[in-house]
Tab-separated table of C-alpha atoms in Angstrom:
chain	number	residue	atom	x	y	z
V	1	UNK	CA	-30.149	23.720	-8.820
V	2	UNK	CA	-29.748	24.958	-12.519
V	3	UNK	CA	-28.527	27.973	-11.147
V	4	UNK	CA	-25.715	26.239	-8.501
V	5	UNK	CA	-24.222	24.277	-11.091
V	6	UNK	CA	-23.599	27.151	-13.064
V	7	UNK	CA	-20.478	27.795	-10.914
V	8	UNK	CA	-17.349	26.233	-12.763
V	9	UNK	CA	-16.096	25.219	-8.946
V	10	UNK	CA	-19.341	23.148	-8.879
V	11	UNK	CA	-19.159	21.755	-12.260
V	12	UNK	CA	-16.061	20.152	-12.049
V	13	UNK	CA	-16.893	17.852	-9.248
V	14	UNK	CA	-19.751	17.073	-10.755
V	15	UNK	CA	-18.301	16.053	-13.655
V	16	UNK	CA	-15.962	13.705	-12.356
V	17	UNK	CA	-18.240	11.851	-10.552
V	18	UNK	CA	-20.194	11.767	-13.535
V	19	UNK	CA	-17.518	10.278	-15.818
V	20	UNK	CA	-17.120	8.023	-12.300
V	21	UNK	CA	-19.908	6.640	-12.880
V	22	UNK	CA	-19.837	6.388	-16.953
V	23	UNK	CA	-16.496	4.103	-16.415
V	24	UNK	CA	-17.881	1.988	-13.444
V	25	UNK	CA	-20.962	0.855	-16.033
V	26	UNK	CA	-18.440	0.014	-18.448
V	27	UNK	CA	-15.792	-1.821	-16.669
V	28	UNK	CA	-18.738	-3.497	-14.881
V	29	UNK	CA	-19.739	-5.004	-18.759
V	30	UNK	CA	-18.403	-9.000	-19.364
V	31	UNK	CA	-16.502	-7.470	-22.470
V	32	UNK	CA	-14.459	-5.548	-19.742
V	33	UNK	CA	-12.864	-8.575	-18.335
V	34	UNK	CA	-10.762	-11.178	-19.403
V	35	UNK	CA	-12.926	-14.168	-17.812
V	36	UNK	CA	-16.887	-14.448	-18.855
V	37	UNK	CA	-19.200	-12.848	-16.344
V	38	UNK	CA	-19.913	-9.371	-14.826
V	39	UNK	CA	-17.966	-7.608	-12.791
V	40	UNK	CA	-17.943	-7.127	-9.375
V	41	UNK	CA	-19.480	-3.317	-8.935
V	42	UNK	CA	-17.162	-2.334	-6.204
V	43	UNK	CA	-14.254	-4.111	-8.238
V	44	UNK	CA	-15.411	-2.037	-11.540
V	45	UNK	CA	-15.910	1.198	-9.172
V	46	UNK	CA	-12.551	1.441	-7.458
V	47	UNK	CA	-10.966	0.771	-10.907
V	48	UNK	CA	-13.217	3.154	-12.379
V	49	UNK	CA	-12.318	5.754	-9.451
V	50	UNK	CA	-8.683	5.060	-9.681
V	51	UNK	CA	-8.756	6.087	-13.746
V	52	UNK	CA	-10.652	8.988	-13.863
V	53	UNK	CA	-8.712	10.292	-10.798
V	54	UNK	CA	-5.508	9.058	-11.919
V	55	UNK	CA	-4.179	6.930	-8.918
V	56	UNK	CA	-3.333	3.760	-9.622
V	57	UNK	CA	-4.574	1.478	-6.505
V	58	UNK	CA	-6.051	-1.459	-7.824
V	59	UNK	CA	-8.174	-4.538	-6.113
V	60	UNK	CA	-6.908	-7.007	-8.284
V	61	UNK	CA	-4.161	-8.075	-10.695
V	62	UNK	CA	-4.869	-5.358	-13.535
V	63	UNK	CA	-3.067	-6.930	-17.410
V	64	UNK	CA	-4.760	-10.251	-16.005
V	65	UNK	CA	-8.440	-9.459	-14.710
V	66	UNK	CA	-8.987	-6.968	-17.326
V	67	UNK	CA	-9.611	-7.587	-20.914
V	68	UNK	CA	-7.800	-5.677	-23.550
V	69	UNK	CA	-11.174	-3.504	-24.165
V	70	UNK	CA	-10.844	-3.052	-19.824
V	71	UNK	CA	-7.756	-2.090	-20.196
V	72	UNK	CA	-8.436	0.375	-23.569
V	73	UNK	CA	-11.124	2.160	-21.080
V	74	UNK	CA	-8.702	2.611	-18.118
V	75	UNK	CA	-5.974	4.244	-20.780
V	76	UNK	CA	-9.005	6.163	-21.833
V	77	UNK	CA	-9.946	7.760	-18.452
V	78	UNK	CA	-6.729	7.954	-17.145
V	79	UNK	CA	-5.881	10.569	-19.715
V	80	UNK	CA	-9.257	12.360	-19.550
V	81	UNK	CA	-8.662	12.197	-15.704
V	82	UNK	CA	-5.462	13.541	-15.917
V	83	UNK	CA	-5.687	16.150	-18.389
V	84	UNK	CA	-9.209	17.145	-16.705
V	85	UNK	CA	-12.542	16.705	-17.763
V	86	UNK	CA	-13.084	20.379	-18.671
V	87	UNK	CA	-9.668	20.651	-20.920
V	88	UNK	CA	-10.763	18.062	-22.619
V	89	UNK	CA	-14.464	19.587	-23.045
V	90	UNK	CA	-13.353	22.863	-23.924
V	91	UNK	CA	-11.284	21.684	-26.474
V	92	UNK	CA	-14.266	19.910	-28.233
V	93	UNK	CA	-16.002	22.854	-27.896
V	94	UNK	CA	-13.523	24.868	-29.666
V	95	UNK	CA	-13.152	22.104	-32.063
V	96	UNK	CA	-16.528	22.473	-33.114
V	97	UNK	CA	-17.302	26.024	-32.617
V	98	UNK	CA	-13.883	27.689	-32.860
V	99	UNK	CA	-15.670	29.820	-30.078
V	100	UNK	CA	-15.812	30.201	-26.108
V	101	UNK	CA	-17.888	31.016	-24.218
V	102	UNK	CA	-16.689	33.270	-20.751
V	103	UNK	CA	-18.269	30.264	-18.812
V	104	UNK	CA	-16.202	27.542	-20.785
V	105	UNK	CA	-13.066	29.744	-20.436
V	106	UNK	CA	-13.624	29.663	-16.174
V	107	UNK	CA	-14.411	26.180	-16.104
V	108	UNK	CA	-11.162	25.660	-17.559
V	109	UNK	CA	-9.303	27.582	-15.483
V	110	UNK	CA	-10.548	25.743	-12.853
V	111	UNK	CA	-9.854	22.632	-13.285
V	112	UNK	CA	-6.057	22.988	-14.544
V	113	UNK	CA	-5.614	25.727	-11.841
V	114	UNK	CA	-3.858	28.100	-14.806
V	115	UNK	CA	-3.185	31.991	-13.339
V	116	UNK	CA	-3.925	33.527	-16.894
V	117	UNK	CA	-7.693	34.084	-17.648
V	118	UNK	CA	-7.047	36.124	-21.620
V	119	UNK	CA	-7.051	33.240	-23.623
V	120	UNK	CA	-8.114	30.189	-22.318
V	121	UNK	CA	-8.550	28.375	-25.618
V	122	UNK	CA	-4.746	28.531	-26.323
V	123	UNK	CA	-3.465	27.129	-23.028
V	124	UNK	CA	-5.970	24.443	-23.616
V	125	UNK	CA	-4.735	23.211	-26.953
V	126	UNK	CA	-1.020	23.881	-25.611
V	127	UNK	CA	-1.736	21.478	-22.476
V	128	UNK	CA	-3.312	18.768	-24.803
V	129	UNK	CA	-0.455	19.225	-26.994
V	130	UNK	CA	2.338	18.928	-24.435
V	131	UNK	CA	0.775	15.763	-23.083
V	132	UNK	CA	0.884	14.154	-25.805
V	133	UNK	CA	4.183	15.128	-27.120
V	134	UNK	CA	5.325	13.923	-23.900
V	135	UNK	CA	3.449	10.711	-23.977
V	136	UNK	CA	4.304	9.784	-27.757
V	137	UNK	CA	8.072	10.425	-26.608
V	138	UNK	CA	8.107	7.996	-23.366
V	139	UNK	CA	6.327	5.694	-25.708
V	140	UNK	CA	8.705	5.496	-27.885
V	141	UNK	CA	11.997	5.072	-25.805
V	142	UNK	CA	10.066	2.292	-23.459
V	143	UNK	CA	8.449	0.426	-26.659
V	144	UNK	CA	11.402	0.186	-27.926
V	145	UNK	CA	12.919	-1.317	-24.721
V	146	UNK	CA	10.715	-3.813	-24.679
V	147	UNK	CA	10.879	-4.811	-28.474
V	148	UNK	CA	14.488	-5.099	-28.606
V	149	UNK	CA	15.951	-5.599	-25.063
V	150	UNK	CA	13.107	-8.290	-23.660
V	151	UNK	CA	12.236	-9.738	-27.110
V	152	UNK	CA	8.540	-8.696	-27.074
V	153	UNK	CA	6.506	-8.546	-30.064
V	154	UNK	CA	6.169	-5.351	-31.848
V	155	UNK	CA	2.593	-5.073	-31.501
V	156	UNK	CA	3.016	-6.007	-27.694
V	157	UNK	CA	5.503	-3.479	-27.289
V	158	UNK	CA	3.914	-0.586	-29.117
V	159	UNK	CA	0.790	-1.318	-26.946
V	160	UNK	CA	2.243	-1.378	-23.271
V	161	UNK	CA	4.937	1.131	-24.662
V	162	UNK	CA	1.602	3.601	-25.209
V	163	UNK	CA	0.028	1.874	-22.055
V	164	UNK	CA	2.461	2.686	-19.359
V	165	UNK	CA	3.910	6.571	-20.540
V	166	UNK	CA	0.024	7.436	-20.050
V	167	UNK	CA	-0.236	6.240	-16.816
V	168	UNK	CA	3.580	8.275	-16.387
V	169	UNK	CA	2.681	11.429	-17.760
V	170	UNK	CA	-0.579	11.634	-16.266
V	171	UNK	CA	0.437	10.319	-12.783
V	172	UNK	CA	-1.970	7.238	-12.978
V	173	UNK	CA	0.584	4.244	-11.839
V	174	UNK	CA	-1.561	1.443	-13.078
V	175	UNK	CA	0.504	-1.393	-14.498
V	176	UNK	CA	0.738	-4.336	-16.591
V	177	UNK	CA	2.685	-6.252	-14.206
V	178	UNK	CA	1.147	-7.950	-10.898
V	179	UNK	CA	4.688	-7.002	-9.007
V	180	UNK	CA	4.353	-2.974	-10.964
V	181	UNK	CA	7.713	-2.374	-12.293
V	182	UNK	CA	10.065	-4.663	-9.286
V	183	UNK	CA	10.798	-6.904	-12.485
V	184	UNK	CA	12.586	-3.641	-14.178
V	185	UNK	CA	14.603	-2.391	-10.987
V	186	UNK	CA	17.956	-2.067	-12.622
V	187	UNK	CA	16.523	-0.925	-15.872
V	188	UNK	CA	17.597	2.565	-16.828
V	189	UNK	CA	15.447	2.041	-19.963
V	190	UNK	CA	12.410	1.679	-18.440
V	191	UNK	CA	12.201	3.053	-15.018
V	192	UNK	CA	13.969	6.576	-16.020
V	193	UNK	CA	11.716	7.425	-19.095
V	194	UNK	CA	8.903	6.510	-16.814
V	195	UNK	CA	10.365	8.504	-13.596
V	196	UNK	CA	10.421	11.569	-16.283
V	197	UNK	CA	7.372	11.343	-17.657
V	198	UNK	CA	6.008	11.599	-13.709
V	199	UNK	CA	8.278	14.400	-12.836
V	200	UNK	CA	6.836	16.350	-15.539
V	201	UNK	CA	3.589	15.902	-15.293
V	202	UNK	CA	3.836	16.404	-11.550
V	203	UNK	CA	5.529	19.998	-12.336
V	204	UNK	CA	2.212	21.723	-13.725
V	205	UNK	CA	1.719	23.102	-16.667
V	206	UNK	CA	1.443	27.105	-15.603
V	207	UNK	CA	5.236	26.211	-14.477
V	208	UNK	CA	5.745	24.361	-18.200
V	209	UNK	CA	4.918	26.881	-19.744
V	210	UNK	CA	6.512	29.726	-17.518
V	211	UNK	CA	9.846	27.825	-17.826
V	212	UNK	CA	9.530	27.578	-21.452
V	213	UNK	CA	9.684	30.803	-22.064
V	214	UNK	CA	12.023	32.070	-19.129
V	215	UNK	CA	13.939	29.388	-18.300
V	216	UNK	CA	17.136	31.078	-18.667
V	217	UNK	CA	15.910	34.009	-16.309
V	218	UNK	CA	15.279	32.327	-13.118
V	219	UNK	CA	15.054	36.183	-11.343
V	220	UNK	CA	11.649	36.415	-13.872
V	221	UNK	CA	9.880	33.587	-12.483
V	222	UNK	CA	6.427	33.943	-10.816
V	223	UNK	CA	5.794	33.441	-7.245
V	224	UNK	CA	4.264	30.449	-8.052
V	225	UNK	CA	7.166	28.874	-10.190
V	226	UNK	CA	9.814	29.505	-7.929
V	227	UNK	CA	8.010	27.839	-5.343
V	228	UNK	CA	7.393	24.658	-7.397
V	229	UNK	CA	10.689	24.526	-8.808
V	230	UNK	CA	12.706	24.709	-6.068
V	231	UNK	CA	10.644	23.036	-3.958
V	232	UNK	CA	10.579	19.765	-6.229
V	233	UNK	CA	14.173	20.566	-6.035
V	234	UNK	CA	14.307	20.562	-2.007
V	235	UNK	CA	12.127	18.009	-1.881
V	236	UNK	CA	13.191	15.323	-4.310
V	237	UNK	CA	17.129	15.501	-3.107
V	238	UNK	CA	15.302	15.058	0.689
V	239	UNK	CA	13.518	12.186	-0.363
V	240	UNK	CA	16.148	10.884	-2.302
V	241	UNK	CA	18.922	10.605	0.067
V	242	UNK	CA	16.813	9.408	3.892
V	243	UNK	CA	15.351	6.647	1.131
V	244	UNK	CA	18.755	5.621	-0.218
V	245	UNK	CA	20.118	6.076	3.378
V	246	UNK	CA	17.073	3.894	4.882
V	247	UNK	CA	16.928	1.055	2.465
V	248	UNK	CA	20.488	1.089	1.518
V	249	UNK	CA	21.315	-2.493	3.924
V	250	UNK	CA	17.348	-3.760	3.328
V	251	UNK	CA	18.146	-7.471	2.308
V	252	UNK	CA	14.349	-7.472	1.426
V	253	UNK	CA	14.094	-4.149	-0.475
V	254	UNK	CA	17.620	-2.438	-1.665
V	255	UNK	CA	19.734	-5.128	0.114
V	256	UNK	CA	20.481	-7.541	-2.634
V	257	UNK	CA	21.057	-4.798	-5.943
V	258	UNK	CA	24.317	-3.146	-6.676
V	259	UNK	CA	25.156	0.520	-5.642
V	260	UNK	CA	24.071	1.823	-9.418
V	261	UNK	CA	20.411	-0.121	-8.876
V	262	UNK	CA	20.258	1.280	-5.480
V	263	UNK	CA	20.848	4.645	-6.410
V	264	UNK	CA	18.690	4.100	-9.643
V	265	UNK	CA	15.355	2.466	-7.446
V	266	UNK	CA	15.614	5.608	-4.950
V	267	UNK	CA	15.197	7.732	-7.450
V	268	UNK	CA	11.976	5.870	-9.170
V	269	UNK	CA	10.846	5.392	-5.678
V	270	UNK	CA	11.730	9.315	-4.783
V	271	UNK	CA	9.988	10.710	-7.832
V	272	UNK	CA	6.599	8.088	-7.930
V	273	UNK	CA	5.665	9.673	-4.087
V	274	UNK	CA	5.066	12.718	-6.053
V	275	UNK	CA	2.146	10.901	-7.474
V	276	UNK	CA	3.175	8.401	-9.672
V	277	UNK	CA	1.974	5.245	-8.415
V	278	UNK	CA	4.690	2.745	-9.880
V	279	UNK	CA	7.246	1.111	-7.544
V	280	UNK	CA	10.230	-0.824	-8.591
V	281	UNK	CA	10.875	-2.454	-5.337
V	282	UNK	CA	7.688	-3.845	-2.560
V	283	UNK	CA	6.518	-1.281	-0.421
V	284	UNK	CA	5.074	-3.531	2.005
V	285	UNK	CA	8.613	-4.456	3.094
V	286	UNK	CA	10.468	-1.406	3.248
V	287	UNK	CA	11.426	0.023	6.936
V	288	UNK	CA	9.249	2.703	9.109
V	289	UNK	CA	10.991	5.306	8.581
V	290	UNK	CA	10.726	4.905	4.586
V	291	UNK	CA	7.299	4.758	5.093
V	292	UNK	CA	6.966	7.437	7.065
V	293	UNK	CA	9.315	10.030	4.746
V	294	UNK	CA	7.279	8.109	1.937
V	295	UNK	CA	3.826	9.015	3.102
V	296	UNK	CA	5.229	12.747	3.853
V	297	UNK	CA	6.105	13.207	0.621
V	298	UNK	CA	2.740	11.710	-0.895
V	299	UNK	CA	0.903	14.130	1.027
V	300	UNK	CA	2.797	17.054	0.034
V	301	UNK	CA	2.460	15.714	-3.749
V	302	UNK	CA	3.518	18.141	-6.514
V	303	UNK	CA	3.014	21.212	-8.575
V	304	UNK	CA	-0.688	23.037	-9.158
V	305	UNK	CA	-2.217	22.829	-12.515
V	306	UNK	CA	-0.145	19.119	-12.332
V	307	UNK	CA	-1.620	15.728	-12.614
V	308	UNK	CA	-0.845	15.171	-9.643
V	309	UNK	CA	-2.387	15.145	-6.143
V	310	UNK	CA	-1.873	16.323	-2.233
V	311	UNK	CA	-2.156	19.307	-1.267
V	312	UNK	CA	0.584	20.549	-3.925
V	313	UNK	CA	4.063	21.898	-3.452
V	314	UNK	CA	3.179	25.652	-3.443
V	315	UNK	CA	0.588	24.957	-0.181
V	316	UNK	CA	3.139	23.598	1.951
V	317	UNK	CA	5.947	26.114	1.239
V	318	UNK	CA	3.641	28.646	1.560
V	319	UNK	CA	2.663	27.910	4.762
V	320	UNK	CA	6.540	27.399	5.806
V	321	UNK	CA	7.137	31.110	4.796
V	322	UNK	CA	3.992	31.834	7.224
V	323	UNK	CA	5.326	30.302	10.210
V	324	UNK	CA	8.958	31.790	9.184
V	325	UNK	CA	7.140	35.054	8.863
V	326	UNK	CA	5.240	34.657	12.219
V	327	UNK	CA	8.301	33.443	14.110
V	328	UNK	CA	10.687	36.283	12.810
V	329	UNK	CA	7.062	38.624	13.513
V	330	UNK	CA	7.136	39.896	10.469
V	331	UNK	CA	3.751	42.176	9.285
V	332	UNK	CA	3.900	40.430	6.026
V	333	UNK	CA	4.884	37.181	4.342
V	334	UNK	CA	7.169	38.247	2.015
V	335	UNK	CA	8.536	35.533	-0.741
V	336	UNK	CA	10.969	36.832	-3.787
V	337	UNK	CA	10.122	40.449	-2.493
V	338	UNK	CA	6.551	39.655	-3.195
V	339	UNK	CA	3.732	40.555	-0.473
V	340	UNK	CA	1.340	37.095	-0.252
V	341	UNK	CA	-2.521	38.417	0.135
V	342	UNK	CA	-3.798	37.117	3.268
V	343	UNK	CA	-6.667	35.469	1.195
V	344	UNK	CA	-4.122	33.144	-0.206
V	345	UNK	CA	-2.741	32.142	2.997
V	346	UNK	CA	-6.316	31.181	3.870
V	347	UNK	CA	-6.897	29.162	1.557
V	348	UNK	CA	-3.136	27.652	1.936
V	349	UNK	CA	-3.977	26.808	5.334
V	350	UNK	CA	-7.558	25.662	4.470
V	351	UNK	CA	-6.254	22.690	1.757
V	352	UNK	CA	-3.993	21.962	4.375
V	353	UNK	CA	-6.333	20.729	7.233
V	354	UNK	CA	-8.899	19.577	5.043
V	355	UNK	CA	-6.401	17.433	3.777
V	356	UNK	CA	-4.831	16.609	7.402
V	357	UNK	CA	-8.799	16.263	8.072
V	358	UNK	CA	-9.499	13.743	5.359
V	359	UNK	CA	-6.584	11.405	5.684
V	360	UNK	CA	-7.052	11.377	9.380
V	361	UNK	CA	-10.992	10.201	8.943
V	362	UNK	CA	-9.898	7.673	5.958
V	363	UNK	CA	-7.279	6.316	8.550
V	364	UNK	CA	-9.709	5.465	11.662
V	365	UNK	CA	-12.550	4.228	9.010
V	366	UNK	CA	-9.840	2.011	7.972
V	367	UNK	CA	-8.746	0.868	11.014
V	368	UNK	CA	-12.242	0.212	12.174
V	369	UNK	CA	-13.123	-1.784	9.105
V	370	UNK	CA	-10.230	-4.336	9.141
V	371	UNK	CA	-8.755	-4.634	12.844
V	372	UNK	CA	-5.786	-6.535	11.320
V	373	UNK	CA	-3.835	-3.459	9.459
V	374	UNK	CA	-1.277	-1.775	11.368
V	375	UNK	CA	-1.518	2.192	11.801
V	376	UNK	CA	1.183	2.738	9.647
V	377	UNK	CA	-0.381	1.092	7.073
V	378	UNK	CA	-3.784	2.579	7.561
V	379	UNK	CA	-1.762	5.653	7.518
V	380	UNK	CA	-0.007	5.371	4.457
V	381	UNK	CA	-2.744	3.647	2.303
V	382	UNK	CA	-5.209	6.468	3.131
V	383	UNK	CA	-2.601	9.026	2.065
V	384	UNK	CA	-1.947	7.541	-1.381
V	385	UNK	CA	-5.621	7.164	-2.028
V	386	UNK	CA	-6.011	11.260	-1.122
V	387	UNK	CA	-2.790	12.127	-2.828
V	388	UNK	CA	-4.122	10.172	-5.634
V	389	UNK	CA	-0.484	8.287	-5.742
V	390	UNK	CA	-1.220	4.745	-5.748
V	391	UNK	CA	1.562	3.307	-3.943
V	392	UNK	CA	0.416	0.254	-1.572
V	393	UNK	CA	1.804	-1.682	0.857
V	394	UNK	CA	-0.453	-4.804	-0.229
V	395	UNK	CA	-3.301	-4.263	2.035
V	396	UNK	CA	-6.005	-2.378	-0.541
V	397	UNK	CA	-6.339	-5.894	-2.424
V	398	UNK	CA	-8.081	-7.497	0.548
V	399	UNK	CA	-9.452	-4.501	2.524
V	400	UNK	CA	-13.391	-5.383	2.704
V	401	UNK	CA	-15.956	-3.838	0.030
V	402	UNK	CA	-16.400	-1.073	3.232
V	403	UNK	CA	-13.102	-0.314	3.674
V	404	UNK	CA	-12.608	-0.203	-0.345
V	405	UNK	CA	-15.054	2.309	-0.148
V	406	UNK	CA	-13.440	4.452	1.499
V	407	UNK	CA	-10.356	4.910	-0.576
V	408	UNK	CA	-12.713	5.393	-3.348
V	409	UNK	CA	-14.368	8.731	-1.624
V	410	UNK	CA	-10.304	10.079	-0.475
V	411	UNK	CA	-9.133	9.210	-4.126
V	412	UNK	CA	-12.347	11.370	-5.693
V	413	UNK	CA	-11.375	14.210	-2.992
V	414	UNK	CA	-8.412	14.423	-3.542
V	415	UNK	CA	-8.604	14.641	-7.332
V	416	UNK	CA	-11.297	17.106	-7.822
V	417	UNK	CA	-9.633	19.297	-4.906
V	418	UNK	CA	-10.443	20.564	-1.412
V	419	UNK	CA	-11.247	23.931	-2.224
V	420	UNK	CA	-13.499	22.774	-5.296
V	421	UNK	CA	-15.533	20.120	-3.018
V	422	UNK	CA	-15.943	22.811	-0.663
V	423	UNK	CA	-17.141	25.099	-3.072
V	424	UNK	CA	-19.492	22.641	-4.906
V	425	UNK	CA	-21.407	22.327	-1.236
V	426	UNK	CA	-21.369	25.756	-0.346
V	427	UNK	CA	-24.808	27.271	-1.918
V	428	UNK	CA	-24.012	30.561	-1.287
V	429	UNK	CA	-21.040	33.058	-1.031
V	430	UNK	CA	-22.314	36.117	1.166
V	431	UNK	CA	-20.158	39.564	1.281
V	432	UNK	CA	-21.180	41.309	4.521
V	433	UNK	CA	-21.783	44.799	4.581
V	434	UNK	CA	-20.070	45.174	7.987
V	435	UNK	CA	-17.695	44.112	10.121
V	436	UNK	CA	-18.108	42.568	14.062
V	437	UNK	CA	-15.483	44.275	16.479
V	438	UNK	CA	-11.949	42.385	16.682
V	439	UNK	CA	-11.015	40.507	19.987
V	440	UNK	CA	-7.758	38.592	19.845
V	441	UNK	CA	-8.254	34.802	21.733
V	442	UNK	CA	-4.813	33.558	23.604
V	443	UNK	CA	-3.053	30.808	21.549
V	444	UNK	CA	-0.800	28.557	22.223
């Protein structure tokens, strides 16, 4: 056992559900909520669950059930969440040490996904930096929203300033507000900051830093950059325009705003399926086909190395240049003249239907739990539970402790990563020293 957990891929799952289970005890103490008593220990472990894996769903009405030391804690995991439980212990470590070990440099590179293994201890403190750069600099424009354009106090202001541009940055989507941020729909001050403080974080930070220093030499760019780049690009003007185009005439949704609202809540709504959780106008009553582009997008989620979820931008593009490849029957999938190892592709394909896999399981243990949801809904709230996004249609609040359950296990899943939960089973990765004879099955 000693030996297994060893493995950095193994660690970090382990981890999380440790620190799982560290937030659960708390938010399960009577100083964690705002009435006297316990709390509920599903109630304290899909909040917990939610933090540290930086979704957003809740079970109940968060700035009112919680108080302020139950809301402290879920700022507190959130950001450990999303920076990643092994940033943040490496950087203790070098902290206290100024030295790292090779082990603490791979668990690190595990968990934020980074391509560069020299220095480890740099890109940490360059991640923890940027996040909090980031995060003082949302604070700042939406605390000052709220002190001077809705009259809130300054302490109030400074505290859900700080409150909600962690949850941005770090993709978490929990909110102050029983309604999320519908009350701010026309407000460039607020939903804008927050939108870019999600697209960022979503982005990666291999790509942050890539783009920091060759931003002006797009031909330069990795692989791996070009893919996330312009596929947040593809993706968030596709998103963008069906949602506009769907909701545009929605008397219960986009309906009743003028054309600068509508164009402003697409673009909150666009950006928070990348894994931001907030939503400036109700979910539960958009149209189908929102919800189906919506839960598309969630799946797909954003960059590697990001705080976000899904199976990430560069999977799913990847695996469009395959079939492309395939159809044209091309030898090798070529992208930016740039041969992609066959290894990747497997493990492209792999996240994929593991994630396909997972939603689809989540979806008919849904449906069998509560016979009243709709497939669509099923569908959608299983999604943003894997993609760890956090949007909801309504229907998590009175799911049954079962069915809460299981968006607990898809949100842990789909933080911690496919590939790692698959490694973190696997005892053993064998090499063979031969090879069986090749026979090619008819597909299709």
């Amino acid at each position: 056992m000693r030996r297994q957990l060893q493995h950095p891929a193994r660690i970090v799952p382990a981890a999380f559900l440790a620190l799982v289970v560290i937030g659960t005890v708390l938010m399960m103490l009577p100083v964690s909520r705002a009435e006297a008593g316990f709390a509920p220990f599903v109630t304290a472990l899909f909040t917990a669950t939610s933090a540290v894996c930086v979704t957003g769903l809740a079970v109940v009405d968060t700035g009112t059930y919680w108080s302020p030391f139950g809301l402290g804690m879920i700022t507190v995991l959130t950001q450990i969440g999303g920076l990643g439980i092994m940033v943040m212990a490496t950087l203790l470590g070098v902290l206290i040490s100024q030295r790292l070990g090779l082990r603490g440099r791979l668990m690190a590179q595990t968990e934020s996904r980074t391509l560069e293994t020299a220095d480890i201890r740099r890109m940490v403190l360059r991640i923890v930096a940027v996040s909090f750069v980031c995060e003082a600099v949302i604070a700042v424009v939406v605390g000052l929203r709220f002190w001077l354009g809705y009259d809130y106090s300054f302490g109030r202001a400074v505290w859900e300033g700080v409150f909600h541009s962690i949850q941005a940055f770090n993709n978490g989507g929990f909110a102050l507000y029983p309604d999320s941020l519908m009350r701010f729909v026309g407000d460039d001050w607020i939903c804008m900051p927050l939108a870019l403080g999600v697209m960022l974080g979503s982005i990666g930070f291999p790509v942050i830093f890539e783009l920091a220093r060759e931003w002006r030499m797009p031909a330069k760019w990795s692989t791996h950059t070009r893919l996330t780049v312009w596929g947040s690009i593809v993706l968030g003007v596709f998103g963008f325009v069906f949602v506009l185009a769907f909701e545009w005439n929605n008397p219960t949704t986009f309906g009743p705003l003028g054309w600068g609202d509508k164009v402003l809540a697409a673009f909150t709504q666009d950006v928070m399926t990348r894994s931001g959780g907030f939503n400036s106008v109700d979910f539960g009553a958009m149209n189908q086909e929102t919800l189906t582009i919506s839960t598309a997008l969630m799946f797909i989620g954003g960059g590697s190395g990001s705080t976000s979820g899904g199976i990430k931008l560069t999977t799913f593009f990847l695996l469009a240049f395959v079939i492309l490849a395939e159809i044209r029957g091309e030898p090798d999938v070529v992208i930016g003249r740039r041969r992609i190892a066959e290894t990747t592709q497997r493990q492209a394909m792999t996240v994929a239907l593991l994630g396909v896999a997972l939603v689809g399981t989540g979806t008919l243990a849904l449906l069998a739990i509560d016979r009243d949801i709709t497939l669509d809904r099923a569908i959608f709230e299983a999604t943003s539970a894997f993609a760890t996004v956090g949007l909801s249609t309504g229907i998590t609040p009175t799911l049954p402790e079962s069915g809460q359950v299981v968006l607990v296990i898809l949100m842990y899943v789909g933080r911690v990563g496919t590939i790692a939960v698959g490694s973190a089973i696997a005892l053993n990765s064998r090499q063979r020293l031969y090879r069986y004879p090749e026979e090619r099955p008819i597909v299709g």
